[in-house]
XYZ file of C-alpha atoms in Angstrom:
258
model
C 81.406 89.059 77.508
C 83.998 90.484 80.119
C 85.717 93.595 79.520
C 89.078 94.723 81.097
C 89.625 98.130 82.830
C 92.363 99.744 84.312
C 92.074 101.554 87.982
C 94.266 104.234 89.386
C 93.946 102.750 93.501
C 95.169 105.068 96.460
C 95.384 103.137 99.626
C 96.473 104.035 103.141
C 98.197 100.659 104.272
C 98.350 100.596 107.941
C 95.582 98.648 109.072
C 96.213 96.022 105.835
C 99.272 92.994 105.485
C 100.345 93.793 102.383
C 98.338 94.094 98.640
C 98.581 90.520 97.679
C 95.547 88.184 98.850
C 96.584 85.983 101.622
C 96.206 82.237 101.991
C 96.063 82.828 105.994
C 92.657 84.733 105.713
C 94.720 88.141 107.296
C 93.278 91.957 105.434
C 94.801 92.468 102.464
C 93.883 95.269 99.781
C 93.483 93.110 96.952
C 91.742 90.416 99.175
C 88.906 93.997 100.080
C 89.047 95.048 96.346
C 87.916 91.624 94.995
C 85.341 91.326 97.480
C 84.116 94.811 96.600
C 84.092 93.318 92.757
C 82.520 90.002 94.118
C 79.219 92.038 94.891
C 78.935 94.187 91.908
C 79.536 91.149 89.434
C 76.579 89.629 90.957
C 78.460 86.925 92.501
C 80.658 85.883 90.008
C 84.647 85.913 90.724
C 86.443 88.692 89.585
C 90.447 88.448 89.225
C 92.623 91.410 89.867
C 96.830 92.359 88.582
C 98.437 95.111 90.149
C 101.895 96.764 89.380
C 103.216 95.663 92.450
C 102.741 93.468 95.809
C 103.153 96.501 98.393
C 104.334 94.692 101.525
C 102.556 95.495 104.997
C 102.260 99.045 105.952
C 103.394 100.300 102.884
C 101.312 102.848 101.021
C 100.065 103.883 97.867
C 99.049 107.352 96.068
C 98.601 105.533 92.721
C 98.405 102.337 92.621
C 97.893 100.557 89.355
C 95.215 97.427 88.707
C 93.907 95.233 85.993
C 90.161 93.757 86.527
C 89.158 91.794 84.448
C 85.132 92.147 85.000
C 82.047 89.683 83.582
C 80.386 92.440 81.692
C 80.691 95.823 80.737
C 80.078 98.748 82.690
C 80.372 102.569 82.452
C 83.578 103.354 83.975
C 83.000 106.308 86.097
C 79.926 103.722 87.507
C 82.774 100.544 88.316
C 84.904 103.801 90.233
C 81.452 104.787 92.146
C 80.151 101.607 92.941
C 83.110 99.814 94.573
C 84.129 103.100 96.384
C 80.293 102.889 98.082
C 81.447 98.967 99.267
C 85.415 99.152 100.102
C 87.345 99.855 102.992
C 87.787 103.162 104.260
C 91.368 103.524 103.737
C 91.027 102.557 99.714
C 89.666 104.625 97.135
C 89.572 104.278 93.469
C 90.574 107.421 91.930
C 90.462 106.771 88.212
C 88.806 103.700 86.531
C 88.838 103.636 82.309
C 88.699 100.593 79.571
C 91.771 99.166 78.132
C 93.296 96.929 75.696
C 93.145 92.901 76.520
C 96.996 92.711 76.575
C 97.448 95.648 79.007
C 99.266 94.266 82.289
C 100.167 96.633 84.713
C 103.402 94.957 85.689
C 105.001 93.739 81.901
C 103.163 97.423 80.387
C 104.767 99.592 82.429
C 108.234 101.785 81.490
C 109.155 102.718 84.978
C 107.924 103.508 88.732
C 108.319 106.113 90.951
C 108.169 105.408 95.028
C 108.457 107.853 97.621
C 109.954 107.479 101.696
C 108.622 110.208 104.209
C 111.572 110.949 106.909
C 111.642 113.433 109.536
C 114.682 114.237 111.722
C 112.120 115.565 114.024
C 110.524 113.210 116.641
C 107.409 115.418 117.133
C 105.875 114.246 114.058
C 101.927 115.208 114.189
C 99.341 112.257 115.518
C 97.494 112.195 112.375
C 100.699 111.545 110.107
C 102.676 109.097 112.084
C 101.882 106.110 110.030
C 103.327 108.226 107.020
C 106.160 109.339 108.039
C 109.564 107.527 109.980
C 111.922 109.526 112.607
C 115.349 108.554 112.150
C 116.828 110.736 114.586
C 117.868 113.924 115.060
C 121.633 113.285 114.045
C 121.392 112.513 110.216
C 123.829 114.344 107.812
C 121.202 115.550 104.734
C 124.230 116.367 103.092
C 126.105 113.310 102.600
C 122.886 111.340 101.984
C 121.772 113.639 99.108
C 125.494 113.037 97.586
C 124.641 109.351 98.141
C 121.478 108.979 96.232
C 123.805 110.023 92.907
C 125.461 107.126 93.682
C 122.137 104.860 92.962
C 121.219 106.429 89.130
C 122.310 104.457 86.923
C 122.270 100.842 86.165
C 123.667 98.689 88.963
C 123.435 95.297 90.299
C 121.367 95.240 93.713
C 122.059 92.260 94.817
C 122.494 93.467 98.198
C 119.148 95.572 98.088
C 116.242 93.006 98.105
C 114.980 90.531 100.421
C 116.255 86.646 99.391
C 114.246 84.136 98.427
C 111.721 86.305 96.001
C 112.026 84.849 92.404
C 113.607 87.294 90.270
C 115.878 86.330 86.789
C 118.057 89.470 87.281
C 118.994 91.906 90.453
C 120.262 94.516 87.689
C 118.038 97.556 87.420
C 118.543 101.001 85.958
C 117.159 104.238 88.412
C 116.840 107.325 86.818
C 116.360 109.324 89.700
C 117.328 109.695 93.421
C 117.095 112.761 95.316
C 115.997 113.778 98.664
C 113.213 116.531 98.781
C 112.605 118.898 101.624
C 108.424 118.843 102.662
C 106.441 121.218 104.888
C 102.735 119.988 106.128
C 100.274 121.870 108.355
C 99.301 119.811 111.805
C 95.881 118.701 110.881
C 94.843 119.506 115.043
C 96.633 122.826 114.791
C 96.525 124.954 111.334
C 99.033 127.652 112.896
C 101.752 124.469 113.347
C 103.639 123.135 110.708
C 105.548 120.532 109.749
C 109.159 119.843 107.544
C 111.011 116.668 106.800
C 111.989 115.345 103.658
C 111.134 112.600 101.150
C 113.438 110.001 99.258
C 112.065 110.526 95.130
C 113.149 107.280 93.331
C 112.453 106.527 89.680
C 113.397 103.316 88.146
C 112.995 100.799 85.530
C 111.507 98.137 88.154
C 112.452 97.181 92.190
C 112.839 94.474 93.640
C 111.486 93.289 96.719
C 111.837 95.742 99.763
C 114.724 97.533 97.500
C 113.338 100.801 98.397
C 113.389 100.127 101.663
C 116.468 98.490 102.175
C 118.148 101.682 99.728
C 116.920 103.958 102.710
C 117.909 102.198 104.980
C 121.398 102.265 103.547
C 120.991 106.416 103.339
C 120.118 106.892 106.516
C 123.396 104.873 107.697
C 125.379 107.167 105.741
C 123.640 110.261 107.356
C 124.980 108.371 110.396
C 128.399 108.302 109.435
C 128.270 104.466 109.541
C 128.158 103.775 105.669
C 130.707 105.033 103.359
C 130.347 105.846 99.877
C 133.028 103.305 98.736
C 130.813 100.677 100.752
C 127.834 101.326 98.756
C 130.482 101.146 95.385
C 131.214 97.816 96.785
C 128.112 96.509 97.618
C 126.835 96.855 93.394
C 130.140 94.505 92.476
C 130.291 92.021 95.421
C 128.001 90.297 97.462
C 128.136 90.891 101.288
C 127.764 88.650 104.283
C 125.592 91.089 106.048
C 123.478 94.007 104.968
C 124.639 97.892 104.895
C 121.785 98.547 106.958
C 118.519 97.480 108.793
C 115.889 97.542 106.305
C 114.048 100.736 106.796
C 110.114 100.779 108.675
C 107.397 99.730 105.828
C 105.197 102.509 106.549
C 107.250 105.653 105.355
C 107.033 104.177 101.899
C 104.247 105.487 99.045
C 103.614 103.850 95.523
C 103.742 107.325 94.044
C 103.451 106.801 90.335
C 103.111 104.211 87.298
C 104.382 104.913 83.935
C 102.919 103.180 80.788
């Protein structure tokens, strides 16, 4: 009889195209944590749900997945085992039973992401697939007075890449703020580190919303996005974006709520 479990996943996604299994063979974290599953099910296929498809590059300090696995086993020995058989750059951190009609995606109340920025280019060797330079020339100010201008509920029609299947491009964010970091060089303890990080909180995102909602900040820090543009962009929809859509690998899964 199978039994469902719930896993807490961190992942660093450089080296991996995306979460979501991919029909063109490429790396993909689900594609490594199924095979992992594969072996310790004794060969039987084991299907996996997570709270979201993290595109390429993007990365993940709690990811949240449903496996559904043949028989039962002690959790803390399904967390063991398939960290002894995955890929380097994935660990399970937390692995418990749950209820049958627990889905990570339809369960959860809301989801917190976060974007690593630096407006300094000498960003240490071991971090730079964390952490985007957007030049030296960004205006913190005006682009903390921006994020207020995301809380709330909005339509974000101009936030998310076309063509995804979604019912609704309304979603309600509860929280936008930049926060100042400071890290220690991993090659040189005595050298730190600062840059900031983009905290956002909402109800749901759609695809590459995050992303494309940075990308849109960091024009403003440019003086090359207004406040009344981003206004205008929740009532109409434009012909052309605010902004590029900012680099995938800045961005981290940081938290699920159920």
């Amino acid at each position: 009889m199978s039994s469902i479990y719930r896993l807490e996943i961190q992942y660093r996604g450089t080296r991996f195209s995306g979460w979501q299994i991919q029909n063109s063979g490429e790396v993909t974290i689900q594609g490594e944590l199924e095979k992992a599953l594969h072996q310790m099910a004794k060969g039987e296929v084991v299907k996996t749900v997570a709270s979201g498809r993290t595109d390429a590059g993007v990365h993940a300090f709690a990811q949240v997945v449903r496996v559904e696995f043949p028989f039962e086993i002690d959790p803390e020995g399904l967390k063991k085992g398939i960290n002894s058989l995955i890929d380097r750059d994935i660990k399970i951190i937390k692995a418990e039973k749950c209820p049958e009609d627990f889905h990570p995606i339809y369960s959860a109340h809301s989801k917190q992401y976060r974007y690593y920025f630096s407006i300094n280019s000498d960003i240490p060797l071991f971090y730079r697939d964390r952490i985007v330079y957007f030049g030296d020339d960004l205006n913190i100010d005006l682009m903390k007075k921006a994020c207020q201008q995301f809380i709330g509920e909005h339509d974000f029609m101009n936030f998310y890449t076309t063509g995804s299947n979604v019912k609704t491009t309304v979603r309600k964010i509860s929280k936008c703020e930049l926060i100042p970091f400071e890290l220690h060089d991993l090659g040189d303890a005595q050298k730190s580190f600062s840059g900031y990080y983009l905290k956002i909180e909402g109800n749901g995102f759609l695809k590459q919303m995050v992303r494309m909602i940075m990308g849109a900040l960091v024009q403003v820090g440019k003086n090359k996005v207004t406040s009344k543009q981003i206004d205008d962009s929740f009532k109409h929809k434009l012909t052309q974006p605010l902004a590029a859509t900012a680099p995938a690998h800045g961005l981290h899964l940081n938290h699920v709520e159920y």
